[in-house]
């Protein structure tokens, strides 16, 4: 351990690369608190995500990509709320002051921070418990949006159309590539695309900002469609009919898996960080134009119905399906070391 806590903060985190100034941050790293200056008429949006080694990422994960992912998964929650990123704080529990790891991790974080003009403003650093000795990475992200706005989970209405951005199942398939459980014949290009989807989910911030005035509800897909859609349904007291044949699948997922597996990944695989949202039919065209104008692909996958359940359909016919996403502390998943949120 060449560096102590304060050397690490100074060298890897309190740098112009990652802790750059923005007008809304009155005071950044260095005092007991950072000070924010929210603009008049705006409200703050805050969200936190923990990434735990052995649960959310594999022990040998590339630290640069992990740095990117740590911030991107947090930004995804802001996107789902229709908030613009402002800044973030970072909590780290590390078993050792590995400077190579810290250098790459902070570079990955800085890259995404710069891309979103979202600087690091503070945090905490601790040695991991010697009992477990694994890494825990925690980000709290702060965003802003006008008072009385925000894309809630609770606004879906019967007859609204259900859409997702991007494609589904790529990140879960990427995890299989990383853990060497994908099919051997899968070519390098497809492997790379899937791993990339896992580590560097597409930012949907711009899409979220546009959806703020067009969608009736929204959630980001962290645990898988089957699980996350239910959050919208519960919050909105509605049901849904989903067309399995309409789920968007990438070329790489199609190359990596047979049809049944593709479908399983698309509905139950986590970590895609795409947006799932509902839109009234009167705003459907405007939404397609808006997201088309920023190059974000969207696919209509179903419709909001009366009731409380999801009806899965194939080519217009209802089918029975046991589908669920990942749940921490769920009995059946207790033994799994699975990368998910
Ligand atoms: P305190 O003991 O008052 O909580 P610390 O000594 O832990 O403060 O941290 C000193 C300063 O460094 C604070 O401004 C804190 O926000 C910042 N800091 C600590 N850890 C990190 C980190 N991992 N990334 C960015 N800033 C950090
Ligand atoms: Mg203090």
Short mmCIF file of C-alpha atoms in Angstrom, two decimals, residues 15 18 27 35-36 45 53 57 76 81 93 102 144 158 162 207 211 216 248 253 291 329:
data_model
loop_
_atom_site.label_atom_id
_atom_site.label_comp_id
_atom_site.label_asym_id
_atom_site.label_seq_id
_atom_site.Cartn_x
_atom_site.Cartn_y
_atom_site.Cartn_z
CA UNK A 15 -8.36 16.04 -10.23
CA UNK A 18 -13.13 14.16 -12.83
CA UNK A 27 -17.96 23.67 -3.29
CA UNK A 35 -22.34 22.57 -1.50
CA UNK A 36 -24.90 22.59 -4.31
CA UNK A 45 -33.20 14.12 -8.23
CA UNK A 53 -17.65 -7.57 -6.34
CA UNK A 57 -19.24 -7.72 -11.23
CA UNK A 76 -29.67 5.42 -15.92
CA UNK A 81 -36.85 10.06 -14.11
CA UNK A 93 -14.42 0.02 0.08
CA UNK A 102 -7.39 3.00 -9.09
CA UNK A 144 -32.15 18.23 -11.65
CA UNK A 158 -55.29 1.65 -19.75
CA UNK A 162 -45.58 0.16 -23.92
CA UNK A 207 -34.20 10.16 -24.31
CA UNK A 211 -39.85 11.62 -22.68
CA UNK A 216 -46.99 8.67 -18.94
CA UNK A 248 -36.10 -6.12 -29.77
CA UNK A 253 -27.90 -11.97 -29.01
CA UNK A 291 -36.42 9.84 -30.08
CA UNK A 329 -32.33 -12.10 -0.99
#
